[in-house]
């Protein structure tokens, strides 16, 4: 067996693509994954393009990897930056052997054996391709339910790197989950840029369906105890979806509701398709139906034209919703997006100040919500053994919990009494072993 080292940047979909890349290389090219770059016969960076920073990181890392690699080892660039820069990557870093875009994972085996191959067609339909099985986790199976994105948020490069949205047929999704269950998976993690737009566009022209129906079907699979998904879009959070989320006991009570901005004016300029009021109304409905829900969000500060009043609306939404987790970003101008040419770009100083305001406000809510776990008993699904002898897992509502324990707890859901609360994680003691 030859050895492949893969570094994965970006989102959960890229993590899943890496699993597919490993599976393909394993079956067709006899590679097995390793953690040490120096021993690898093939080095791959699975890139992200969503902000400028990861792109800059790619070129600095390529240089480092090229110096560290063993003689004769190949280097490949995959993922979203591969899609958007294509052959320019080989121009800038001539030692790169191939470039395979985010929508071209099925071409990876061919690319490894074709010098300087560049495969970046974003109309490529990877759904027709049956990937081999490979998973990072025995207990959680990540499953793509759709590829690409049909929205055109004016700041976002993803539609240009992953192409148009196509839903993967339900039977493929269900079969994949059933296969993973046979190998020990208990949690299904459904992935797409817009999961709750599932079912509107299939490549074989079949009848439309929707995400709520898919959730119902997945929850019928024996052996699946927990269902998670990311990312849903606030625009498609209709009552039927929220009610299913609330009522279905297998669906974890954690939900990502990406705000981006609290200002209706900015949301319009971002082409998000909802208003501040709609967003608040959806979160209120979720909180009223699911009292223990944890809501996470994404926020961009410093979008072109964002005034102090607009930003005050973002803080206002944060105060009202009290998100349990916020992923916050300074707006980063991206090629192939409408916002790059917008007037009124905001200075870096103003964006930094706003980012800090978000972080400080969020800290108050984090402390409040994490402290509320103290002395509570929660069910934790243990999935990872840490080097310091702690076992790690998530609660149903996606809080991180560490306990002292050993390997035999992995893959089990056990009651834990929380004894310490930190800002981003909890520590506790197992009450009994089932
Ligand atoms: N499909 C998901 C988001 C995928 S990108 C959704 O709609 O929620 C993940 C996050 O990166 C986005 O939610 C957004 O907050 C952030 N992001 C995307 N483009 C960005 C840009 N140009 N600058 C800063 N943050 C950006
Ligand atoms: Fe980007 Fe918007 Fe699509 Fe999310 S929904 S991937 S933010 S274009
Ligand atoms: Fe990055 Fe592509 Fe995901 S740009 S966030 S890896 S969809």
CSV table of C-alpha atoms and ligand atoms in Angstrom, one decimal:
chain,number,residue,atom,x,y,z
A,1,UNK,CA,0.0,0.0,0.0
A,2,UNK,CA,1.2,3.5,-0.8
A,3,UNK,CA,0.6,6.3,1.7
A,4,UNK,CA,-1.6,9.4,1.3
A,5,UNK,CA,-1.5,12.4,3.7
A,6,UNK,CA,-4.5,14.7,3.4
A,7,UNK,CA,-5.0,18.1,5.0
A,8,UNK,CA,-8.6,19.3,5.1
A,9,UNK,CA,-9.6,22.9,5.4
A,10,UNK,CA,-13.1,24.4,5.3
A,11,UNK,CA,-16.6,23.0,6.1
A,12,UNK,CA,-18.2,19.6,6.9
A,13,UNK,CA,-18.8,19.0,3.2
A,14,UNK,CA,-15.0,19.2,2.6
A,15,UNK,CA,-14.5,16.8,5.5
A,16,UNK,CA,-16.9,14.4,3.7
A,17,UNK,CA,-15.2,14.9,0.4
A,18,UNK,CA,-11.9,13.9,2.0
A,19,UNK,CA,-13.5,10.6,3.1
A,20,UNK,CA,-14.6,10.1,-0.5
A,21,UNK,CA,-11.1,10.9,-1.8
A,22,UNK,CA,-9.5,8.4,0.6
A,23,UNK,CA,-12.1,5.7,-0.3
A,24,UNK,CA,-11.4,6.2,-4.1
A,25,UNK,CA,-7.6,6.3,-3.7
A,26,UNK,CA,-7.8,3.2,-1.5
A,27,UNK,CA,-9.9,1.1,-3.9
A,28,UNK,CA,-8.5,2.2,-7.2
A,29,UNK,CA,-4.9,3.3,-6.5
A,30,UNK,CA,-4.0,1.3,-3.4
A,31,UNK,CA,-3.3,4.2,-1.0
A,32,UNK,CA,-4.0,4.2,2.7
A,33,UNK,CA,-4.2,7.4,4.8
A,34,UNK,CA,-1.4,8.4,7.2
A,35,UNK,CA,-0.8,11.3,9.6
A,36,UNK,CA,2.8,12.0,8.8
A,37,UNK,CA,3.5,14.1,5.8
A,38,UNK,CA,7.2,13.1,5.5
A,39,UNK,CA,6.3,9.4,4.9
A,40,UNK,CA,3.6,10.1,2.3
A,41,UNK,CA,3.8,9.1,-1.4
A,42,UNK,CA,1.0,11.5,-2.1
A,43,UNK,CA,0.1,14.8,-0.3
A,44,UNK,CA,-3.3,16.4,-0.8
A,45,UNK,CA,-4.6,19.7,0.4
A,46,UNK,CA,-8.4,19.8,0.3
A,47,UNK,CA,-8.9,23.5,0.2
A,48,UNK,CA,-11.5,26.2,1.2
A,49,UNK,CA,-12.1,29.4,-0.6
A,50,UNK,CA,-14.8,31.0,1.4
A,51,UNK,CA,-12.5,33.8,2.8
A,52,UNK,CA,-9.2,35.1,1.6
A,53,UNK,CA,-7.2,33.7,4.5
A,54,UNK,CA,-7.5,30.0,3.7
A,55,UNK,CA,-6.4,30.7,0.2
A,56,UNK,CA,-3.3,32.5,1.4
A,57,UNK,CA,-2.7,29.6,3.7
A,58,UNK,CA,-2.8,27.2,0.8
A,59,UNK,CA,0.1,28.8,-1.0
A,60,UNK,CA,2.3,29.1,2.1
A,61,UNK,CA,1.6,25.5,3.0
A,62,UNK,CA,2.3,24.2,-0.4
A,63,UNK,CA,5.8,25.7,-0.2
A,64,UNK,CA,6.4,24.1,3.2
A,65,UNK,CA,5.0,20.7,2.1
A,66,UNK,CA,7.1,20.7,-1.0
A,67,UNK,CA,10.2,21.1,1.1
A,68,UNK,CA,9.2,18.5,3.6
A,69,UNK,CA,7.9,15.8,1.2
A,70,UNK,CA,10.0,12.7,0.5
A,71,UNK,CA,11.6,12.4,-2.9
A,72,UNK,CA,9.2,11.5,-5.6
A,73,UNK,CA,6.1,12.2,-3.6
A,74,UNK,CA,3.2,13.9,-5.5
A,75,UNK,CA,1.3,16.9,-4.4
A,76,UNK,CA,-2.4,17.5,-5.3
A,77,UNK,CA,-4.8,20.4,-4.6
A,78,UNK,CA,-8.5,19.6,-4.2
A,79,UNK,CA,-11.6,21.4,-3.0
A,80,UNK,CA,-13.0,24.9,-3.5
A,81,UNK,CA,-9.8,26.8,-4.2
A,82,UNK,CA,-9.0,24.2,-6.7
A,83,UNK,CA,-12.3,24.9,-8.4
A,84,UNK,CA,-11.8,28.6,-8.5
A,85,UNK,CA,-8.1,29.0,-9.3
A,86,UNK,CA,-7.7,25.8,-11.4
A,87,UNK,CA,-4.5,25.8,-13.5
A,88,UNK,CA,-3.3,29.0,-11.9
A,89,UNK,CA,-2.4,26.9,-8.9
A,90,UNK,CA,0.1,25.0,-11.1
A,91,UNK,CA,1.4,28.3,-12.5
A,92,UNK,CA,2.1,29.7,-9.1
A,93,UNK,CA,3.3,26.4,-7.6
A,94,UNK,CA,4.7,24.4,-10.6
A,95,UNK,CA,5.6,21.4,-8.4
A,96,UNK,CA,1.8,20.7,-7.9
A,97,UNK,CA,1.0,17.5,-9.8
A,98,UNK,CA,-2.8,17.8,-10.2
A,99,UNK,CA,-5.8,20.0,-9.3
A,100,UNK,CA,-9.3,18.5,-8.7
A,101,UNK,CA,-12.2,20.8,-7.9
A,102,UNK,CA,-14.9,20.3,-5.2
A,103,UNK,CA,-17.4,19.0,-7.8
A,104,UNK,CA,-14.9,16.6,-9.3
A,105,UNK,CA,-14.1,14.1,-6.5
A,106,UNK,CA,-14.9,11.3,-8.9
A,107,UNK,CA,-11.9,12.2,-11.0
A,108,UNK,CA,-9.3,11.8,-8.2
A,109,UNK,CA,-8.1,8.3,-9.2
A,110,UNK,CA,-7.5,9.5,-12.8
A,111,UNK,CA,-5.8,12.7,-11.6
A,112,UNK,CA,-3.2,10.8,-9.5
A,113,UNK,CA,-2.0,9.0,-12.7
A,114,UNK,CA,-2.3,11.9,-15.1
A,115,UNK,CA,0.5,14.5,-14.9
A,116,UNK,CA,-0.7,18.1,-14.4
A,117,UNK,CA,-4.4,17.1,-14.7
A,118,UNK,CA,-6.8,19.9,-13.9
A,119,UNK,CA,-10.5,18.8,-13.4
A,120,UNK,CA,-12.7,21.7,-12.2
A,121,UNK,CA,-16.0,21.5,-14.1
A,122,UNK,CA,-18.6,22.7,-11.6
A,123,UNK,CA,-21.4,21.1,-13.7
A,124,UNK,CA,-19.9,17.7,-13.2
A,125,UNK,CA,-22.6,15.4,-11.6
A,126,UNK,CA,-20.8,13.5,-8.9
A,127,UNK,CA,-24.1,12.0,-7.7
A,128,UNK,CA,-24.1,9.4,-10.4
A,129,UNK,CA,-20.9,8.1,-8.9
A,130,UNK,CA,-20.9,5.4,-6.3
A,131,UNK,CA,-18.1,6.1,-3.9
A,132,UNK,CA,-16.5,3.4,-1.8
A,133,UNK,CA,-17.0,3.4,1.9
A,134,UNK,CA,-14.5,5.2,4.2
A,135,UNK,CA,-15.4,7.1,7.4
A,136,UNK,CA,-13.3,9.0,9.9
A,137,UNK,CA,-15.7,8.0,12.7
A,138,UNK,CA,-17.2,4.7,13.4
A,139,UNK,CA,-20.2,6.2,15.3
A,140,UNK,CA,-21.2,9.2,13.2
A,141,UNK,CA,-21.8,8.9,9.5
A,142,UNK,CA,-21.7,12.1,7.4
A,143,UNK,CA,-23.9,11.8,4.3
A,144,UNK,CA,-24.2,14.3,1.5
A,145,UNK,CA,-27.8,14.9,0.7
A,146,UNK,CA,-27.2,17.7,-1.9
A,147,UNK,CA,-24.3,19.1,-3.8
A,148,UNK,CA,-23.7,22.7,-4.7
A,149,UNK,CA,-25.9,25.7,-3.9
A,150,UNK,CA,-28.8,27.4,-5.7
A,151,UNK,CA,-28.6,30.7,-3.8
A,152,UNK,CA,-26.6,33.7,-4.9
A,153,UNK,CA,-25.7,35.4,-1.6
A,154,UNK,CA,-23.7,38.4,-2.8
A,155,UNK,CA,-20.7,37.8,-0.6
A,156,UNK,CA,-20.3,34.1,-1.2
A,157,UNK,CA,-18.0,32.2,-3.6
A,158,UNK,CA,-19.5,28.7,-2.9
A,159,UNK,CA,-21.9,28.6,-5.9
A,160,UNK,CA,-18.9,29.3,-8.1
A,161,UNK,CA,-16.8,26.5,-6.5
A,162,UNK,CA,-19.5,23.8,-6.0
A,163,UNK,CA,-21.9,24.6,-8.8
A,164,UNK,CA,-25.7,24.3,-9.0
A,165,UNK,CA,-27.6,22.5,-6.3
A,166,UNK,CA,-28.6,18.9,-7.0
A,167,UNK,CA,-30.3,16.7,-4.5
A,168,UNK,CA,-29.1,13.2,-4.1
A,169,UNK,CA,-31.8,10.6,-4.5
A,170,UNK,CA,-33.3,9.5,-1.2
A,171,UNK,CA,-32.7,5.8,-1.8
A,172,UNK,CA,-28.9,6.4,-2.2
A,173,UNK,CA,-28.9,8.4,1.1
A,174,UNK,CA,-30.9,5.8,3.0
A,175,UNK,CA,-28.7,2.9,1.7
A,176,UNK,CA,-25.5,4.7,2.6
A,177,UNK,CA,-26.8,5.3,6.2
A,178,UNK,CA,-27.9,1.6,6.5
A,179,UNK,CA,-24.4,0.5,5.4
A,180,UNK,CA,-22.8,2.7,8.0
A,181,UNK,CA,-25.2,1.4,10.7
A,182,UNK,CA,-24.1,-2.1,10.0
A,183,UNK,CA,-20.6,-0.9,10.8
A,184,UNK,CA,-21.6,0.7,14.1
A,185,UNK,CA,-22.9,4.2,13.2
A,186,UNK,CA,-25.6,5.5,15.5
A,187,UNK,CA,-25.7,9.1,14.3
A,188,UNK,CA,-26.5,10.4,10.8
A,189,UNK,CA,-25.1,13.8,9.9
A,190,UNK,CA,-26.9,15.1,6.8
A,191,UNK,CA,-24.9,17.6,4.8
A,192,UNK,CA,-25.5,20.2,2.2
A,193,UNK,CA,-25.1,24.0,1.7
A,194,UNK,CA,-28.8,24.3,2.0
A,195,UNK,CA,-30.1,21.1,3.5
A,196,UNK,CA,-33.7,22.3,3.9
A,197,UNK,CA,-34.0,23.0,0.2
A,198,UNK,CA,-33.6,19.3,-0.3
A,199,UNK,CA,-35.7,17.7,-3.0
A,200,UNK,CA,-36.3,20.6,-5.3
A,201,UNK,CA,-33.8,19.6,-8.1
A,202,UNK,CA,-32.8,16.0,-8.9
A,203,UNK,CA,-30.5,15.2,-11.8
A,204,UNK,CA,-32.8,12.5,-13.1
A,205,UNK,CA,-35.8,14.8,-13.1
A,206,UNK,CA,-37.7,12.7,-10.6
A,207,UNK,CA,-40.7,14.1,-8.6
A,208,UNK,CA,-39.9,16.8,-6.0
A,209,UNK,CA,-39.9,16.0,-2.3
A,210,UNK,CA,-38.7,18.0,0.7
A,211,UNK,CA,-36.3,17.9,3.6
A,212,UNK,CA,-39.0,17.2,6.2
A,213,UNK,CA,-39.9,14.0,4.3
A,214,UNK,CA,-36.3,13.0,4.2
A,215,UNK,CA,-35.9,13.5,7.9
A,216,UNK,CA,-38.9,11.2,8.5
A,217,UNK,CA,-37.4,8.5,6.3
A,218,UNK,CA,-34.0,8.7,7.9
A,219,UNK,CA,-35.5,8.5,11.4
A,220,UNK,CA,-37.2,5.2,10.4
A,221,UNK,CA,-33.8,3.5,10.0
A,222,UNK,CA,-33.3,1.0,12.8
A,223,UNK,CA,-30.0,1.7,14.7
A,224,UNK,CA,-29.9,5.4,14.0
A,225,UNK,CA,-30.3,7.1,17.3
A,226,UNK,CA,-29.4,10.6,16.5
A,227,UNK,CA,-29.9,12.8,13.4
A,228,UNK,CA,-28.1,16.1,12.8
A,229,UNK,CA,-27.8,18.3,9.7
A,230,UNK,CA,-26.0,21.3,8.4
A,231,UNK,CA,-26.6,24.0,7.0
A,232,UNK,CA,-30.3,24.8,7.0
A,233,UNK,CA,-31.3,28.2,5.5
A,234,UNK,CA,-33.6,30.4,7.5
A,235,UNK,CA,-35.7,31.2,4.4
A,236,UNK,CA,-36.7,27.5,4.1
A,237,UNK,CA,-37.5,27.0,7.8
A,238,UNK,CA,-41.3,26.6,7.3
A,239,UNK,CA,-43.6,25.5,10.1
A,240,UNK,CA,-43.7,21.9,8.9
A,241,UNK,CA,-39.9,21.7,9.2
A,242,UNK,CA,-39.7,23.3,12.6
A,243,UNK,CA,-42.5,21.1,13.9
A,244,UNK,CA,-40.8,17.9,12.7
A,245,UNK,CA,-37.5,19.2,14.2
A,246,UNK,CA,-39.4,19.6,17.5
A,247,UNK,CA,-41.4,16.4,17.6
A,248,UNK,CA,-39.0,13.8,16.1
A,249,UNK,CA,-37.2,12.3,19.1
A,250,UNK,CA,-34.3,11.1,16.9
A,251,UNK,CA,-33.5,14.7,15.7
A,252,UNK,CA,-30.9,16.3,17.9
A,253,UNK,CA,-32.1,19.5,19.5
A,254,UNK,CA,-29.3,21.7,18.1
A,255,UNK,CA,-29.9,23.8,15.0
A,256,UNK,CA,-27.7,26.2,13.0
A,257,UNK,CA,-29.7,29.2,11.9
A,258,UNK,CA,-27.3,31.4,9.9
A,259,UNK,CA,-28.2,35.0,10.5
A,260,UNK,CA,-25.3,36.8,8.6
A,261,UNK,CA,-26.8,40.2,9.5
A,262,UNK,CA,-29.6,41.5,11.7
A,263,UNK,CA,-30.3,44.4,9.4
A,264,UNK,CA,-33.1,43.9,6.9
A,265,UNK,CA,-31.3,46.4,4.6
A,266,UNK,CA,-28.0,44.5,4.7
A,267,UNK,CA,-29.8,41.1,4.3
A,268,UNK,CA,-31.4,42.5,1.2
A,269,UNK,CA,-28.0,43.6,-0.2
A,270,UNK,CA,-26.7,40.2,0.7
A,271,UNK,CA,-29.7,38.6,-1.2
A,272,UNK,CA,-30.5,36.4,1.8
A,273,UNK,CA,-34.2,36.4,1.1
A,274,UNK,CA,-35.5,37.0,4.6
A,275,UNK,CA,-35.9,40.0,7.0
A,276,UNK,CA,-34.9,40.6,10.6
A,277,UNK,CA,-38.5,40.0,11.6
A,278,UNK,CA,-38.7,36.6,9.8
A,279,UNK,CA,-35.4,35.5,11.4
A,280,UNK,CA,-36.6,36.4,14.9
A,281,UNK,CA,-40.0,34.8,14.3
A,282,UNK,CA,-38.3,31.5,13.2
A,283,UNK,CA,-36.0,31.5,16.3
A,284,UNK,CA,-38.9,32.3,18.6
A,285,UNK,CA,-40.9,29.4,17.1
A,286,UNK,CA,-38.0,27.0,17.5
A,287,UNK,CA,-37.4,28.1,21.1
A,288,UNK,CA,-41.1,27.9,22.1
A,289,UNK,CA,-41.4,24.3,20.7
A,290,UNK,CA,-38.0,23.1,21.9
A,291,UNK,CA,-37.2,24.5,25.3
A,292,UNK,CA,-33.7,22.9,25.5
A,293,UNK,CA,-32.7,23.7,22.0
A,294,UNK,CA,-29.2,25.1,21.3
A,295,UNK,CA,-29.1,27.6,18.4
A,296,UNK,CA,-25.9,28.4,16.6
A,297,UNK,CA,-25.4,31.0,13.9
A,298,UNK,CA,-23.0,32.6,11.4
A,299,UNK,CA,-22.5,36.4,11.4
A,300,UNK,CA,-20.6,38.5,8.9
A,301,UNK,CA,-19.6,42.0,10.1
A,302,UNK,CA,-18.5,44.8,7.8
A,303,UNK,CA,-20.5,43.8,4.8
A,304,UNK,CA,-20.3,46.8,2.3
A,305,UNK,CA,-22.7,49.6,3.3
A,306,UNK,CA,-23.2,48.2,6.9
A,307,UNK,CA,-23.9,51.4,8.9
A,308,UNK,CA,-23.7,51.7,12.7
A,309,UNK,CA,-27.5,51.4,12.8
A,310,UNK,CA,-27.3,48.2,10.7
A,311,UNK,CA,-24.8,46.7,13.0
A,312,UNK,CA,-27.0,47.7,16.0
A,313,UNK,CA,-29.7,45.5,14.4
A,314,UNK,CA,-27.2,42.6,14.4
A,315,UNK,CA,-26.5,43.1,18.1
A,316,UNK,CA,-30.2,43.4,18.7
A,317,UNK,CA,-30.9,40.0,17.2
A,318,UNK,CA,-28.0,38.5,19.2
A,319,UNK,CA,-29.6,39.9,22.4
A,320,UNK,CA,-33.0,38.6,21.5
A,321,UNK,CA,-32.0,35.1,20.4
A,322,UNK,CA,-29.1,34.6,22.8
A,323,UNK,CA,-27.3,32.1,20.4
A,324,UNK,CA,-25.5,29.3,22.2
A,325,UNK,CA,-22.8,29.4,19.5
A,326,UNK,CA,-21.7,32.1,17.0
A,327,UNK,CA,-19.3,31.7,14.2
A,328,UNK,CA,-18.3,35.3,13.4
A,329,UNK,CA,-16.4,36.5,10.4
A,330,UNK,CA,-15.1,39.8,9.1
A,331,UNK,CA,-16.5,40.3,5.6
A,332,UNK,CA,-13.8,39.1,3.1
A,333,UNK,CA,-14.2,40.3,-0.5
A,334,UNK,CA,-14.2,37.3,-2.9
A,335,UNK,CA,-13.8,36.9,-6.6
A,336,UNK,CA,-16.9,35.7,-8.6
A,337,UNK,CA,-19.2,37.5,-6.1
A,338,UNK,CA,-21.5,40.5,-6.6
A,339,UNK,CA,-20.4,42.2,-3.3
A,340,UNK,CA,-16.8,42.7,-4.4
A,341,UNK,CA,-17.8,45.6,-6.6
A,342,UNK,CA,-20.2,47.2,-4.1
A,343,UNK,CA,-19.6,50.7,-3.0
A,344,UNK,CA,-19.0,51.6,0.7
A,345,UNK,CA,-16.5,48.8,1.6
A,346,UNK,CA,-16.1,49.0,5.3
A,347,UNK,CA,-12.6,49.7,6.8
A,348,UNK,CA,-10.8,46.9,8.5
A,349,UNK,CA,-10.7,48.9,11.8
A,350,UNK,CA,-14.5,49.3,11.9
A,351,UNK,CA,-15.0,45.6,11.1
A,352,UNK,CA,-12.5,44.6,13.8
A,353,UNK,CA,-14.3,46.7,16.3
A,354,UNK,CA,-17.7,45.2,15.3
A,355,UNK,CA,-16.3,41.7,15.5
A,356,UNK,CA,-15.1,42.4,19.0
A,357,UNK,CA,-18.5,43.7,20.0
A,358,UNK,CA,-20.1,40.5,18.8
A,359,UNK,CA,-17.6,38.4,20.6
A,360,UNK,CA,-18.0,40.3,23.9
A,361,UNK,CA,-21.8,40.2,23.8
A,362,UNK,CA,-21.8,36.5,22.9
A,363,UNK,CA,-19.5,35.7,25.9
A,364,UNK,CA,-22.2,36.8,28.3
A,365,UNK,CA,-24.7,34.4,26.7
A,366,UNK,CA,-22.2,31.6,26.5
A,367,UNK,CA,-21.5,31.8,30.2
A,368,UNK,CA,-25.2,32.0,31.0
A,369,UNK,CA,-26.1,29.0,28.9
A,370,UNK,CA,-23.1,26.8,29.8
A,371,UNK,CA,-23.5,27.5,33.6
A,372,UNK,CA,-27.2,26.4,33.3
A,373,UNK,CA,-25.8,22.8,32.7
A,374,UNK,CA,-24.2,22.7,36.2
A,375,UNK,CA,-25.5,19.8,38.3
A,376,UNK,CA,-27.8,18.7,35.5
A,377,UNK,CA,-27.8,15.2,34.2
A,378,UNK,CA,-27.5,14.9,30.4
A,379,UNK,CA,-27.2,12.1,27.9
A,380,UNK,CA,-23.8,12.1,26.2
A,381,UNK,CA,-22.9,10.2,23.0
A,382,UNK,CA,-19.2,9.3,23.4
A,383,UNK,CA,-17.2,9.3,20.2
A,384,UNK,CA,-13.6,10.3,20.8
A,385,UNK,CA,-10.7,9.3,23.2
A,386,UNK,CA,-8.4,12.2,24.0
A,387,UNK,CA,-4.7,11.8,24.6
A,388,UNK,CA,-5.0,13.0,28.2
A,389,UNK,CA,-7.3,10.0,29.1
A,390,UNK,CA,-10.5,11.9,28.7
A,391,UNK,CA,-13.5,10.7,26.7
A,392,UNK,CA,-15.3,13.3,24.6
A,393,UNK,CA,-18.9,13.4,23.3
A,394,UNK,CA,-21.9,15.6,22.6
A,395,UNK,CA,-25.2,16.1,24.4
A,396,UNK,CA,-28.3,15.8,22.3
A,397,UNK,CA,-28.3,19.6,21.9
A,398,UNK,CA,-24.6,19.6,20.9
A,399,UNK,CA,-22.8,20.8,23.9
A,400,UNK,CA,-19.2,19.3,24.2
A,401,UNK,CA,-18.7,17.2,27.3
A,402,UNK,CA,-15.5,15.6,28.6
A,403,UNK,CA,-15.3,12.9,31.3
A,404,UNK,CA,-12.6,10.7,32.7
A,405,UNK,CA,-13.0,7.3,31.1
A,406,UNK,CA,-11.7,4.7,28.8
A,407,UNK,CA,-12.1,3.2,25.4
A,408,UNK,CA,-15.0,0.9,26.1
A,409,UNK,CA,-17.3,3.9,26.5
A,410,UNK,CA,-16.9,4.9,22.9
A,411,UNK,CA,-20.1,4.5,20.8
A,412,UNK,CA,-22.3,4.6,23.9
A,413,UNK,CA,-24.9,7.1,25.0
A,414,UNK,CA,-24.6,7.5,28.8
A,415,UNK,CA,-26.0,9.8,31.5
A,416,UNK,CA,-23.5,12.3,32.8
A,417,UNK,CA,-23.8,14.7,35.7
A,418,UNK,CA,-22.1,18.0,34.8
A,419,UNK,CA,-19.7,19.2,37.5
A,420,UNK,CA,-17.8,22.0,35.7
A,421,UNK,CA,-18.9,24.5,33.0
A,422,UNK,CA,-16.4,26.3,30.8
A,423,UNK,CA,-17.3,28.8,28.1
A,424,UNK,CA,-17.2,26.2,25.3
A,425,UNK,CA,-17.2,22.8,27.0
A,426,UNK,CA,-18.5,20.9,30.0
A,427,UNK,CA,-16.9,18.4,32.3
A,428,UNK,CA,-18.8,15.7,34.2
A,429,UNK,CA,-19.0,12.3,35.8
A,430,UNK,CA,-20.8,9.2,34.3
A,431,UNK,CA,-23.6,8.1,36.5
A,432,UNK,CA,-24.0,4.5,35.4
A,433,UNK,CA,-22.7,2.3,32.6
A,434,UNK,CA,-25.4,0.6,30.6
B,1,LIG,N1,-24.5,27.5,3.1
B,1,LIG,C1,-24.2,28.0,4.4
B,1,LIG,C2,-22.9,28.7,4.5
B,1,LIG,C3,-21.6,28.2,3.9
B,1,LIG,S1,-20.3,29.3,4.0
B,1,LIG,C4,-25.2,29.0,4.7
B,1,LIG,O1,-25.9,29.6,3.9
B,1,LIG,O2,-25.4,29.2,5.9
B,1,LIG,C5,-20.1,29.4,5.8
B,1,LIG,C6,-20.1,30.8,6.3
B,1,LIG,O3,-19.0,31.5,5.8
B,1,LIG,C7,-21.3,31.6,5.9
B,1,LIG,O4,-22.5,31.3,6.6
B,1,LIG,C8,-20.9,33.0,6.1
B,1,LIG,O5,-21.2,33.5,7.4
B,1,LIG,C9,-19.4,32.9,5.9
B,1,LIG,N2,-18.9,33.6,4.7
B,1,LIG,C10,-19.2,33.2,3.4
B,1,LIG,N3,-18.7,34.1,2.5
B,1,LIG,C11,-18.0,35.0,3.3
B,1,LIG,C12,-17.2,36.2,3.0
B,1,LIG,N4,-17.0,36.6,1.7
B,1,LIG,N5,-16.7,36.8,4.0
B,1,LIG,C13,-16.9,36.4,5.3
B,1,LIG,N6,-17.6,35.4,5.6
B,1,LIG,C14,-18.2,34.7,4.7
B,2,LIG,FE1,-23.1,30.7,0.2
B,2,LIG,FE2,-25.5,31.6,0.5
B,2,LIG,FE3,-25.2,29.3,-0.8
B,2,LIG,FE4,-24.7,29.5,1.9
B,2,LIG,S1,-26.7,29.8,0.8
B,2,LIG,S2,-23.4,28.5,0.4
B,2,LIG,S3,-23.9,31.6,2.1
B,2,LIG,S4,-24.5,31.3,-1.5
B,3,LIG,FE1,-15.0,26.4,2.1
B,3,LIG,FE2,-16.0,25.3,0.0
B,3,LIG,FE3,-16.9,24.6,2.4
B,3,LIG,S1,-15.4,27.4,0.2
B,3,LIG,S2,-16.7,26.5,3.5
B,3,LIG,S3,-14.9,24.3,1.7
B,3,LIG,S4,-18.1,24.8,0.5
